[in-house]
Amino acid sequence: MDGRSLKSLWDERGYVVVSRLFAAARVVELRAICDRVFIEWLVAQPAPSHAANQTNMAYLTEPQYFAQHPSQLTTLLRFIADDHVLDTLAALGVDAPLFHNTQLFFEPRDDTRAGDWHRDQQFGAPDAETEQLRMHQHVGIHAHIALVPDDHLEIVPGTHARWDTAEELAIRKGLNGCRPDADEMPGACRITLDAGDAVFFSAWSIHRGRYVAGRPRRTFDAIYGAPSRFPTWYTPPPTCFLEPGVLNELKPRARAFFARFVDTYRERWLSGQYDI
Ligand SMILES: O=C(O)CCC(=O)C(=O)O
C-alpha cells in the first residue's frame, strides 16, 4: 500500500492487495480444510487424472464435504465472513455484501498453460450491451486469499470501470487473429501474494490466471456481490445454506451476512431455480 485509501486505489485500479489479511496460524487452518475438500472433490470426479489438470474447483461449502467434519464448516464460514474481509469490503464501498460463491485454485498436474483473458460478466452474455449492463447493475468482487505464495493472477488495472479498447477486445474475444490467452495484453500487471495475503479485485475487470504444473498453488477465492434491484443472471446453488442450524455457531455479524444471502435466494432455491 502506498498510503492512499483502499477506496481510492480500488476506484482507480479495480483491485487492492491486503498484506497479511490472515496470520500464519489461520492460513494453516484454512489450508487444512481446503486441502481436505480438494482431495475429496478430486477422488469423486469421474476422471480424477483429468480433473487434476483443471485449475480450480467451486462450491467448497457443499454439505457433503462436512458430514464428518461439521465444525470445519463453521470455521470455513467464519473465514468467508471474517471481520477483516467484511471490513475490507466496507472500505471498498460495499457495506452490505452479498455472498456469492467459493472456489479453490490449484496447480494443474502436468498441463502448464495460460488462461484466457476475460471479464466474469461475459459468460453467457450474448452481446456487449448485456455485458455492459451487468457491469453497471451489479457488483462482483473476488477475494483471492493465498494459502501458499501465488503470482498467477494478472489484471488490467482500471478496466473494472471502463469498456475495452479495440486491442483488449480483440484479445478477449479472439478477434482479428488474436488469441484470448495472448501474452501481450497492454497494461496488464501480475499480482504477487505471500501466504496470508489477499487481493480483492473486480470480477468485471479484464483478468486471467496462468497455470503452472508442479508449482503448488492453493488460493482460496470467495466471491461477493451486493444487493441489486436488477434481476441477476446467475443464482448460486444453496450448497449448505438450507441445512438447519448451519449459521447457529456464527457471531451476529457473520450470521447476518449469510442470512442476507439465504433471504435473497431461498425462494429460488426451494423452487429449484438456481445455477450449478
Ligand atoms: O486466479 C486465477 O487463476 C484466475 C481467476 C479468475 O479468472 C476468476 O476467478 O475469474
PDB file of C-alpha atoms and ligand atoms in Angstrom:
ATOM      1  CA  MET A   1       0.000   0.000   0.000  1.00  0.00           C
ATOM      2  CA  ASP A   2       1.255   3.459  -0.777  1.00  0.00           C
ATOM      3  CA  GLY A   3      -0.613   5.408   1.892  1.00  0.00           C
ATOM      4  CA  ARG A   4      -3.667   6.058  -0.256  1.00  0.00           C
ATOM      5  CA  SER A   5      -7.022   4.838   0.927  1.00  0.00           C
ATOM      6  CA  LEU A   6      -8.183   1.429  -0.194  1.00  0.00           C
ATOM      7  CA  LYS A   7     -11.174   3.110  -1.817  1.00  0.00           C
ATOM      8  CA  SER A   8      -9.120   5.455  -3.973  1.00  0.00           C
ATOM      9  CA  LEU A   9      -6.870   2.578  -5.072  1.00  0.00           C
ATOM     10  CA  TRP A  10      -9.949   0.496  -5.797  1.00  0.00           C
ATOM     11  CA  ASP A  11     -11.669   3.227  -7.770  1.00  0.00           C
ATOM     12  CA  GLU A  12      -8.577   3.745  -9.880  1.00  0.00           C
ATOM     13  CA  ARG A  13      -7.387   0.151 -10.403  1.00  0.00           C
ATOM     14  CA  GLY A  14     -10.253  -2.191  -9.563  1.00  0.00           C
ATOM     15  CA  TYR A  15      -8.100  -4.199  -7.198  1.00  0.00           C
ATOM     16  CA  VAL A  16      -6.363  -3.856  -3.862  1.00  0.00           C
ATOM     17  CA  VAL A  17      -3.800  -6.123  -2.234  1.00  0.00           C
ATOM     18  CA  VAL A  18      -4.164  -6.565   1.522  1.00  0.00           C
ATOM     19  CA  SER A  19      -0.969  -7.948   3.006  1.00  0.00           C
ATOM     20  CA  ARG A  20      -1.290 -10.409   5.889  1.00  0.00           C
ATOM     21  CA  LEU A  21      -5.083 -10.475   5.821  1.00  0.00           C
ATOM     22  CA  PHE A  22      -4.737 -13.709   7.778  1.00  0.00           C
ATOM     23  CA  ALA A  23      -1.941 -14.625  10.186  1.00  0.00           C
ATOM     24  CA  ALA A  24       0.085 -17.803   9.649  1.00  0.00           C
ATOM     25  CA  ALA A  25      -1.887 -19.960  12.102  1.00  0.00           C
ATOM     26  CA  ARG A  26      -5.151 -19.078  10.381  1.00  0.00           C
ATOM     27  CA  VAL A  27      -3.664 -19.811   6.972  1.00  0.00           C
ATOM     28  CA  VAL A  28      -2.729 -23.286   8.246  1.00  0.00           C
ATOM     29  CA  GLU A  29      -6.293 -23.774   9.493  1.00  0.00           C
ATOM     30  CA  LEU A  30      -7.905 -22.663   6.225  1.00  0.00           C
ATOM     31  CA  ARG A  31      -5.438 -24.632   4.138  1.00  0.00           C
ATOM     32  CA  ALA A  32      -6.162 -27.855   6.051  1.00  0.00           C
ATOM     33  CA  ILE A  33      -9.864 -27.512   5.244  1.00  0.00           C
ATOM     34  CA  CYS A  34      -9.234 -26.599   1.598  1.00  0.00           C
ATOM     35  CA  ASP A  35      -6.745 -29.446   1.093  1.00  0.00           C
ATOM     36  CA  ARG A  36      -9.165 -31.996   2.502  1.00  0.00           C
ATOM     37  CA  VAL A  37     -12.093 -30.724   0.446  1.00  0.00           C
ATOM     38  CA  PHE A  38      -9.888 -30.618  -2.652  1.00  0.00           C
ATOM     39  CA  ILE A  39      -8.845 -34.253  -2.260  1.00  0.00           C
ATOM     40  CA  GLU A  40     -12.421 -35.346  -1.623  1.00  0.00           C
ATOM     41  CA  TRP A  41     -13.553 -33.417  -4.699  1.00  0.00           C
ATOM     42  CA  LEU A  42     -10.754 -34.865  -6.812  1.00  0.00           C
ATOM     43  CA  VAL A  43     -11.340 -38.511  -5.966  1.00  0.00           C
ATOM     44  CA  ALA A  44     -15.101 -38.080  -6.525  1.00  0.00           C
ATOM     45  CA  GLN A  45     -14.589 -36.849 -10.095  1.00  0.00           C
ATOM     46  CA  PRO A  46     -15.477 -39.292 -12.895  1.00  0.00           C
ATOM     47  CA  ALA A  47     -11.916 -38.911 -14.243  1.00  0.00           C
ATOM     48  CA  PRO A  48      -9.633 -37.731 -11.416  1.00  0.00           C
ATOM     49  CA  SER A  49      -6.493 -37.543 -13.559  1.00  0.00           C
ATOM     50  CA  HIS A  50      -8.326 -35.244 -15.971  1.00  0.00           C
ATOM     51  CA  ALA A  51      -9.742 -33.193 -13.083  1.00  0.00           C
ATOM     52  CA  ALA A  52      -6.217 -32.828 -11.663  1.00  0.00           C
ATOM     53  CA  ASN A  53      -5.398 -30.742 -14.744  1.00  0.00           C
ATOM     54  CA  GLN A  54      -8.218 -28.310 -14.105  1.00  0.00           C
ATOM     55  CA  THR A  55      -7.333 -25.017 -12.456  1.00  0.00           C
ATOM     56  CA  ASN A  56      -9.983 -24.679  -9.793  1.00  0.00           C
ATOM     57  CA  MET A  57     -12.923 -26.310  -8.066  1.00  0.00           C
ATOM     58  CA  ALA A  58     -16.019 -24.493  -6.828  1.00  0.00           C
ATOM     59  CA  TYR A  59     -18.660 -24.767  -4.099  1.00  0.00           C
ATOM     60  CA  LEU A  60     -16.448 -25.624  -1.151  1.00  0.00           C
ATOM     61  CA  THR A  61     -19.439 -25.063   1.157  1.00  0.00           C
ATOM     62  CA  GLU A  62     -21.282 -28.112  -0.224  1.00  0.00           C
ATOM     63  CA  PRO A  63     -22.602 -30.052   2.796  1.00  0.00           C
ATOM     64  CA  GLN A  64     -21.218 -33.414   1.707  1.00  0.00           C
ATOM     65  CA  TYR A  65     -17.678 -32.229   2.459  1.00  0.00           C
ATOM     66  CA  PHE A  66     -18.595 -31.601   6.079  1.00  0.00           C
ATOM     67  CA  ALA A  67     -20.826 -34.517   7.063  1.00  0.00           C
ATOM     68  CA  GLN A  68     -17.904 -35.987   9.051  1.00  0.00           C
ATOM     69  CA  HIS A  69     -16.386 -32.586   9.953  1.00  0.00           C
ATOM     70  CA  PRO A  70     -19.254 -30.292  10.982  1.00  0.00           C
ATOM     71  CA  SER A  71     -17.103 -27.868  12.966  1.00  0.00           C
ATOM     72  CA  GLN A  72     -14.930 -27.279   9.880  1.00  0.00           C
ATOM     73  CA  LEU A  73     -17.953 -25.948   8.030  1.00  0.00           C
ATOM     74  CA  THR A  74     -18.448 -23.336  10.740  1.00  0.00           C
ATOM     75  CA  THR A  75     -14.735 -22.499  10.534  1.00  0.00           C
ATOM     76  CA  LEU A  76     -14.938 -22.105   6.763  1.00  0.00           C
ATOM     77  CA  LEU A  77     -17.988 -19.841   7.065  1.00  0.00           C
ATOM     78  CA  ARG A  78     -16.111 -17.767   9.657  1.00  0.00           C
ATOM     79  CA  PHE A  79     -13.296 -17.240   7.147  1.00  0.00           C
ATOM     80  CA  ILE A  80     -15.702 -16.177   4.402  1.00  0.00           C
ATOM     81  CA  ALA A  81     -17.382 -13.685   6.736  1.00  0.00           C
ATOM     82  CA  ASP A  82     -14.276 -12.754   8.717  1.00  0.00           C
ATOM     83  CA  ASP A  83     -14.199  -9.229  10.148  1.00  0.00           C
ATOM     84  CA  HIS A  84     -11.047  -8.413   8.123  1.00  0.00           C
ATOM     85  CA  VAL A  85     -12.812  -9.459   4.919  1.00  0.00           C
ATOM     86  CA  LEU A  86     -16.059  -7.622   5.672  1.00  0.00           C
ATOM     87  CA  ASP A  87     -14.127  -4.533   6.834  1.00  0.00           C
ATOM     88  CA  THR A  88     -12.168  -4.538   3.578  1.00  0.00           C
ATOM     89  CA  LEU A  89     -15.352  -4.834   1.526  1.00  0.00           C
ATOM     90  CA  ALA A  90     -16.840  -1.939   3.507  1.00  0.00           C
ATOM     91  CA  ALA A  91     -13.687   0.102   2.850  1.00  0.00           C
ATOM     92  CA  LEU A  92     -14.232  -0.555  -0.862  1.00  0.00           C
ATOM     93  CA  GLY A  93     -17.765   0.824  -0.565  1.00  0.00           C
ATOM     94  CA  VAL A  94     -19.719  -2.423  -0.119  1.00  0.00           C
ATOM     95  CA  ASP A  95     -21.425  -2.084   3.251  1.00  0.00           C
ATOM     96  CA  ALA A  96     -23.933  -4.917   2.803  1.00  0.00           C
ATOM     97  CA  PRO A  97     -22.004  -7.554   0.870  1.00  0.00           C
ATOM     98  CA  LEU A  98     -23.887 -10.469  -0.590  1.00  0.00           C
ATOM     99  CA  PHE A  99     -22.121 -13.811  -0.546  1.00  0.00           C
ATOM    100  CA  HIS A 100     -21.885 -15.451  -3.966  1.00  0.00           C
ATOM    101  CA  ASN A 101     -19.651 -18.494  -4.087  1.00  0.00           C
ATOM    102  CA  THR A 102     -16.248 -20.007  -3.296  1.00  0.00           C
ATOM    103  CA  GLN A 103     -13.501 -21.539  -5.400  1.00  0.00           C
ATOM    104  CA  LEU A 104     -10.123 -23.094  -4.742  1.00  0.00           C
ATOM    105  CA  PHE A 105      -7.374 -22.525  -7.314  1.00  0.00           C
ATOM    106  CA  PHE A 106      -4.758 -25.260  -7.551  1.00  0.00           C
ATOM    107  CA  GLU A 107      -1.863 -26.099  -9.852  1.00  0.00           C
ATOM    108  CA  PRO A 108      -2.585 -28.381 -12.816  1.00  0.00           C
ATOM    109  CA  ARG A 109      -0.945 -31.800 -12.612  1.00  0.00           C
ATOM    110  CA  ASP A 110       1.119 -31.611 -15.822  1.00  0.00           C
ATOM    111  CA  ASP A 111      -0.614 -29.205 -18.213  1.00  0.00           C
ATOM    112  CA  THR A 112       1.016 -25.783 -17.864  1.00  0.00           C
ATOM    113  CA  ARG A 113      -0.916 -23.095 -19.707  1.00  0.00           C
ATOM    114  CA  ALA A 114      -2.058 -19.508 -19.671  1.00  0.00           C
ATOM    115  CA  GLY A 115      -5.728 -18.844 -19.056  1.00  0.00           C
ATOM    116  CA  ASP A 116      -7.921 -16.739 -21.308  1.00  0.00           C
ATOM    117  CA  TRP A 117      -8.342 -13.029 -20.638  1.00  0.00           C
ATOM    118  CA  HIS A 118     -11.924 -12.401 -19.608  1.00  0.00           C
ATOM    119  CA  ARG A 119     -14.392 -10.359 -17.608  1.00  0.00           C
ATOM    120  CA  ASP A 120     -16.611 -12.596 -15.472  1.00  0.00           C
ATOM    121  CA  GLN A 121     -19.775 -10.945 -16.757  1.00  0.00           C
ATOM    122  CA  GLN A 122     -19.039 -12.106 -20.300  1.00  0.00           C
ATOM    123  CA  PHE A 123     -20.007 -15.709 -19.559  1.00  0.00           C
ATOM    124  CA  GLY A 124     -23.391 -16.411 -21.094  1.00  0.00           C
ATOM    125  CA  ALA A 125     -23.758 -12.798 -22.261  1.00  0.00           C
ATOM    126  CA  PRO A 126     -24.947 -12.723 -25.876  1.00  0.00           C
ATOM    127  CA  ASP A 127     -23.538  -9.278 -26.696  1.00  0.00           C
ATOM    128  CA  ALA A 128     -21.521  -6.303 -25.486  1.00  0.00           C
ATOM    129  CA  GLU A 129     -24.634  -4.424 -24.354  1.00  0.00           C
ATOM    130  CA  THR A 130     -25.557  -7.248 -21.979  1.00  0.00           C
ATOM    131  CA  GLU A 131     -22.028  -7.335 -20.596  1.00  0.00           C
ATOM    132  CA  GLN A 132     -22.055  -3.592 -20.039  1.00  0.00           C
ATOM    133  CA  LEU A 133     -25.470  -3.683 -18.349  1.00  0.00           C
ATOM    134  CA  ARG A 134     -24.265  -6.387 -15.989  1.00  0.00           C
ATOM    135  CA  MET A 135     -21.184  -4.328 -15.187  1.00  0.00           C
ATOM    136  CA  HIS A 136     -23.270  -1.310 -14.283  1.00  0.00           C
ATOM    137  CA  GLN A 137     -26.130  -3.020 -12.487  1.00  0.00           C
ATOM    138  CA  HIS A 138     -24.229  -5.476 -10.325  1.00  0.00           C
ATOM    139  CA  VAL A 139     -21.195  -5.736  -8.076  1.00  0.00           C
ATOM    140  CA  GLY A 140     -18.787  -8.681  -8.294  1.00  0.00           C
ATOM    141  CA  ILE A 141     -15.672  -8.881  -6.132  1.00  0.00           C
ATOM    142  CA  HIS A 142     -13.234 -11.759  -5.842  1.00  0.00           C
ATOM    143  CA  ALA A 143     -11.190 -12.106  -2.674  1.00  0.00           C
ATOM    144  CA  HIS A 144      -8.243 -14.332  -3.591  1.00  0.00           C
ATOM    145  CA  ILE A 145      -6.605 -15.459  -0.342  1.00  0.00           C
ATOM    146  CA  ALA A 146      -3.227 -17.084  -0.930  1.00  0.00           C
ATOM    147  CA  LEU A 147      -2.520 -20.129   1.224  1.00  0.00           C
ATOM    148  CA  VAL A 148       0.909 -20.519  -0.408  1.00  0.00           C
ATOM    149  CA  PRO A 149       2.741 -17.763  -2.344  1.00  0.00           C
ATOM    150  CA  ASP A 150       0.897 -17.019  -5.582  1.00  0.00           C
ATOM    151  CA  ASP A 151       1.773 -14.815  -8.567  1.00  0.00           C
ATOM    152  CA  HIS A 152      -0.539 -16.397 -11.125  1.00  0.00           C
ATOM    153  CA  LEU A 153      -3.249 -13.753 -11.435  1.00  0.00           C
ATOM    154  CA  GLU A 154      -2.933 -10.937 -13.970  1.00  0.00           C
ATOM    155  CA  ILE A 155      -5.249  -7.913 -14.166  1.00  0.00           C
ATOM    156  CA  VAL A 156      -5.535  -4.904 -16.427  1.00  0.00           C
ATOM    157  CA  PRO A 157      -5.893  -2.047 -13.911  1.00  0.00           C
ATOM    158  CA  GLY A 158      -8.800   0.329 -14.431  1.00  0.00           C
ATOM    159  CA  THR A 159     -10.798  -1.961 -16.720  1.00  0.00           C
ATOM    160  CA  HIS A 160     -13.412  -2.529 -13.988  1.00  0.00           C
ATOM    161  CA  ALA A 161     -14.635   0.996 -14.732  1.00  0.00           C
ATOM    162  CA  ARG A 162     -14.496   1.178 -18.498  1.00  0.00           C
ATOM    163  CA  TRP A 163     -15.137  -0.839 -21.627  1.00  0.00           C
ATOM    164  CA  ASP A 164     -12.331  -2.498 -23.624  1.00  0.00           C
ATOM    165  CA  THR A 165     -10.066  -0.711 -26.038  1.00  0.00           C
ATOM    166  CA  ALA A 166     -10.117  -2.181 -29.560  1.00  0.00           C
ATOM    167  CA  GLU A 167      -6.928  -4.119 -28.785  1.00  0.00           C
ATOM    168  CA  GLU A 168      -8.213  -5.506 -25.475  1.00  0.00           C
ATOM    169  CA  LEU A 169     -11.469  -6.558 -27.106  1.00  0.00           C
ATOM    170  CA  ALA A 170      -9.664  -8.294 -29.950  1.00  0.00           C
ATOM    171  CA  ILE A 171      -7.638 -10.343 -27.460  1.00  0.00           C
ATOM    172  CA  ARG A 172     -10.513 -11.050 -25.069  1.00  0.00           C
ATOM    173  CA  LYS A 173     -12.808 -12.192 -27.879  1.00  0.00           C
ATOM    174  CA  GLY A 174     -10.121 -13.801 -30.036  1.00  0.00           C
ATOM    175  CA  LEU A 175     -10.763 -11.452 -32.987  1.00  0.00           C
ATOM    176  CA  ASN A 176      -8.511 -10.347 -35.872  1.00  0.00           C
ATOM    177  CA  GLY A 177      -6.117 -13.255 -35.384  1.00  0.00           C
ATOM    178  CA  CYS A 178      -5.585 -12.516 -31.659  1.00  0.00           C
ATOM    179  CA  ARG A 179      -5.625 -15.274 -29.065  1.00  0.00           C
ATOM    180  CA  PRO A 180      -7.588 -14.907 -25.793  1.00  0.00           C
ATOM    181  CA  ASP A 181      -4.587 -16.399 -23.963  1.00  0.00           C
ATOM    182  CA  ALA A 182      -2.161 -13.925 -25.553  1.00  0.00           C
ATOM    183  CA  ASP A 183       0.886 -12.936 -23.538  1.00  0.00           C
ATOM    184  CA  GLU A 184       0.744  -9.357 -24.769  1.00  0.00           C
ATOM    185  CA  MET A 185      -2.197  -7.726 -23.037  1.00  0.00           C
ATOM    186  CA  PRO A 186      -1.421  -3.998 -22.871  1.00  0.00           C
ATOM    187  CA  GLY A 187      -1.066  -2.622 -19.357  1.00  0.00           C
ATOM    188  CA  ALA A 188      -1.593  -5.955 -17.597  1.00  0.00           C
ATOM    189  CA  CYS A 189       0.078  -6.411 -14.244  1.00  0.00           C
ATOM    190  CA  ARG A 190       0.764  -9.502 -12.259  1.00  0.00           C
ATOM    191  CA  ILE A 191      -0.393  -9.769  -8.655  1.00  0.00           C
ATOM    192  CA  THR A 192       2.096 -11.193  -6.172  1.00  0.00           C
ATOM    193  CA  LEU A 193       0.832 -12.598  -2.903  1.00  0.00           C
ATOM    194  CA  ASP A 194       2.539 -14.239   0.052  1.00  0.00           C
ATOM    195  CA  ALA A 195       0.705 -16.822   2.118  1.00  0.00           C
ATOM    196  CA  GLY A 196      -1.947 -14.967   4.109  1.00  0.00           C
ATOM    197  CA  ASP A 197      -2.129 -12.021   1.677  1.00  0.00           C
ATOM    198  CA  ALA A 198      -5.267 -11.316  -0.302  1.00  0.00           C
ATOM    199  CA  VAL A 199      -6.169  -9.469  -3.446  1.00  0.00           C
ATOM    200  CA  PHE A 200      -9.685  -8.112  -3.769  1.00  0.00           C
ATOM    201  CA  PHE A 201     -10.435  -7.500  -7.425  1.00  0.00           C
ATOM    202  CA  SER A 202     -13.420  -6.589  -9.524  1.00  0.00           C
ATOM    203  CA  ALA A 203     -14.871  -9.571 -11.357  1.00  0.00           C
ATOM    204  CA  TRP A 204     -15.717  -7.147 -14.161  1.00  0.00           C
ATOM    205  CA  SER A 205     -12.094  -6.179 -14.809  1.00  0.00           C
ATOM    206  CA  ILE A 206     -10.085  -7.863 -17.565  1.00  0.00           C
ATOM    207  CA  HIS A 207      -8.064 -10.601 -15.878  1.00  0.00           C
ATOM    208  CA  ARG A 208      -6.750 -14.117 -16.260  1.00  0.00           C
ATOM    209  CA  GLY A 209      -4.724 -16.754 -14.456  1.00  0.00           C
ATOM    210  CA  ARG A 210      -1.564 -18.564 -15.500  1.00  0.00           C
ATOM    211  CA  TYR A 211      -1.423 -22.202 -14.586  1.00  0.00           C
ATOM    212  CA  VAL A 212       1.930 -23.776 -13.844  1.00  0.00           C
ATOM    213  CA  ALA A 213       2.180 -27.531 -13.343  1.00  0.00           C
ATOM    214  CA  GLY A 214       4.248 -28.670 -10.419  1.00  0.00           C
ATOM    215  CA  ARG A 215       4.334 -25.321  -8.612  1.00  0.00           C
ATOM    216  CA  PRO A 216       1.888 -25.654  -5.745  1.00  0.00           C
ATOM    217  CA  ARG A 217      -0.962 -23.209  -5.815  1.00  0.00           C
ATOM    218  CA  ARG A 218      -3.599 -23.097  -3.099  1.00  0.00           C
ATOM    219  CA  THR A 219      -5.596 -19.908  -3.374  1.00  0.00           C
ATOM    220  CA  PHE A 220      -8.976 -19.742  -1.745  1.00  0.00           C
ATOM    221  CA  ASP A 221     -11.385 -17.463  -3.575  1.00  0.00           C
ATOM    222  CA  ALA A 222     -14.551 -16.095  -2.042  1.00  0.00           C
ATOM    223  CA  ILE A 223     -16.799 -14.083  -4.308  1.00  0.00           C
ATOM    224  CA  TYR A 224     -19.027 -11.290  -3.064  1.00  0.00           C
ATOM    225  CA  GLY A 225     -21.678  -9.091  -4.615  1.00  0.00           C
ATOM    226  CA  ALA A 226     -24.112  -6.514  -3.329  1.00  0.00           C
ATOM    227  CA  PRO A 227     -27.895  -6.454  -3.297  1.00  0.00           C
ATOM    228  CA  SER A 228     -29.228  -5.112  -6.598  1.00  0.00           C
ATOM    229  CA  ARG A 229     -32.701  -4.066  -7.714  1.00  0.00           C
ATOM    230  CA  PHE A 230     -31.937  -5.533 -11.133  1.00  0.00           C
ATOM    231  CA  PRO A 231     -32.503  -9.205 -11.870  1.00  0.00           C
ATOM    232  CA  THR A 232     -29.445 -11.383 -11.548  1.00  0.00           C
ATOM    233  CA  TRP A 233     -28.294 -13.608 -14.387  1.00  0.00           C
ATOM    234  CA  TYR A 234     -26.845 -16.232 -12.079  1.00  0.00           C
ATOM    235  CA  THR A 235     -28.323 -17.729  -8.939  1.00  0.00           C
ATOM    236  CA  PRO A 236     -25.708 -19.590  -6.919  1.00  0.00           C
ATOM    237  CA  PRO A 237     -26.725 -23.006  -5.615  1.00  0.00           C
ATOM    238  CA  PRO A 238     -27.722 -23.342  -1.945  1.00  0.00           C
ATOM    239  CA  THR A 239     -24.786 -25.618  -1.026  1.00  0.00           C
ATOM    240  CA  CYS A 240     -25.027 -25.879   2.795  1.00  0.00           C
ATOM    241  CA  PHE A 241     -27.287 -22.903   3.343  1.00  0.00           C
ATOM    242  CA  LEU A 242     -30.616 -24.725   3.532  1.00  0.00           C
ATOM    243  CA  GLU A 243     -29.265 -27.086   6.214  1.00  0.00           C
ATOM    244  CA  PRO A 244     -30.992 -26.495   9.566  1.00  0.00           C
ATOM    245  CA  GLY A 245     -28.864 -24.632  12.108  1.00  0.00           C
ATOM    246  CA  VAL A 246     -25.944 -24.050   9.758  1.00  0.00           C
ATOM    247  CA  LEU A 247     -25.473 -20.466  10.946  1.00  0.00           C
ATOM    248  CA  ASN A 248     -26.069 -21.154  14.654  1.00  0.00           C
ATOM    249  CA  GLU A 249     -22.442 -21.094  15.768  1.00  0.00           C
ATOM    250  CA  LEU A 250     -21.568 -17.853  13.975  1.00  0.00           C
ATOM    251  CA  LYS A 251     -21.251 -14.463  15.601  1.00  0.00           C
ATOM    252  CA  PRO A 252     -24.001 -11.938  14.819  1.00  0.00           C
ATOM    253  CA  ARG A 253     -22.139 -10.092  12.057  1.00  0.00           C
ATOM    254  CA  ALA A 254     -21.271 -13.259  10.144  1.00  0.00           C
ATOM    255  CA  ARG A 255     -24.740 -14.685  10.731  1.00  0.00           C
ATOM    256  CA  ALA A 256     -26.349 -11.517   9.372  1.00  0.00           C
ATOM    257  CA  PHE A 257     -24.049 -11.646   6.338  1.00  0.00           C
ATOM    258  CA  PHE A 258     -25.098 -15.196   5.415  1.00  0.00           C
ATOM    259  CA  ALA A 259     -28.743 -14.545   6.375  1.00  0.00           C
ATOM    260  CA  ARG A 260     -28.797 -11.850   3.672  1.00  0.00           C
ATOM    261  CA  PHE A 261     -27.624 -14.461   1.182  1.00  0.00           C
ATOM    262  CA  VAL A 262     -30.227 -17.006   2.302  1.00  0.00           C
ATOM    263  CA  ASP A 263     -33.013 -14.418   2.284  1.00  0.00           C
ATOM    264  CA  THR A 264     -32.041 -13.296  -1.222  1.00  0.00           C
ATOM    265  CA  TYR A 265     -32.132 -16.741  -2.782  1.00  0.00           C
ATOM    266  CA  ARG A 266     -34.256 -19.018  -0.548  1.00  0.00           C
ATOM    267  CA  GLU A 267     -37.376 -18.910  -2.701  1.00  0.00           C
ATOM    268  CA  ARG A 268     -35.451 -19.657  -5.873  1.00  0.00           C
ATOM    269  CA  TRP A 269     -33.551 -22.473  -4.175  1.00  0.00           C
ATOM    270  CA  LEU A 270     -36.751 -24.038  -2.881  1.00  0.00           C
ATOM    271  CA  SER A 271     -38.272 -23.962  -6.349  1.00  0.00           C
ATOM    272  CA  GLY A 272     -35.119 -25.440  -7.878  1.00  0.00           C
ATOM    273  CA  GLN A 273     -34.268 -22.312  -9.891  1.00  0.00           C
ATOM    274  CA  TYR A 274     -30.548 -21.987  -9.457  1.00  0.00           C
ATOM    275  CA  ASP A 275     -27.365 -22.480 -11.435  1.00  0.00           C
ATOM    276  CA  ILE A 276     -24.664 -25.077 -10.901  1.00  0.00           C
TER     277      ILE A 276
HETATM  278  O1  LIG B   1      -6.551 -16.529 -10.351  1.00  0.00           O
HETATM  279  C1  LIG B   1      -6.836 -17.111 -11.410  1.00  0.00           C
HETATM  280  O2  LIG B   1      -6.280 -18.135 -11.776  1.00  0.00           O
HETATM  281  C2  LIG B   1      -7.884 -16.548 -12.316  1.00  0.00           C
HETATM  282  C3  LIG B   1      -9.084 -16.122 -11.589  1.00  0.00           C
HETATM  283  C4  LIG B   1     -10.232 -15.915 -12.499  1.00  0.00           C
HETATM  284  O3  LIG B   1     -10.114 -15.844 -13.688  1.00  0.00           O
HETATM  285  C5  LIG B   1     -11.538 -15.780 -11.944  1.00  0.00           C
HETATM  286  O4  LIG B   1     -11.711 -16.069 -10.746  1.00  0.00           O
HETATM  287  O5  LIG B   1     -12.468 -15.380 -12.683  1.00  0.00           O
END
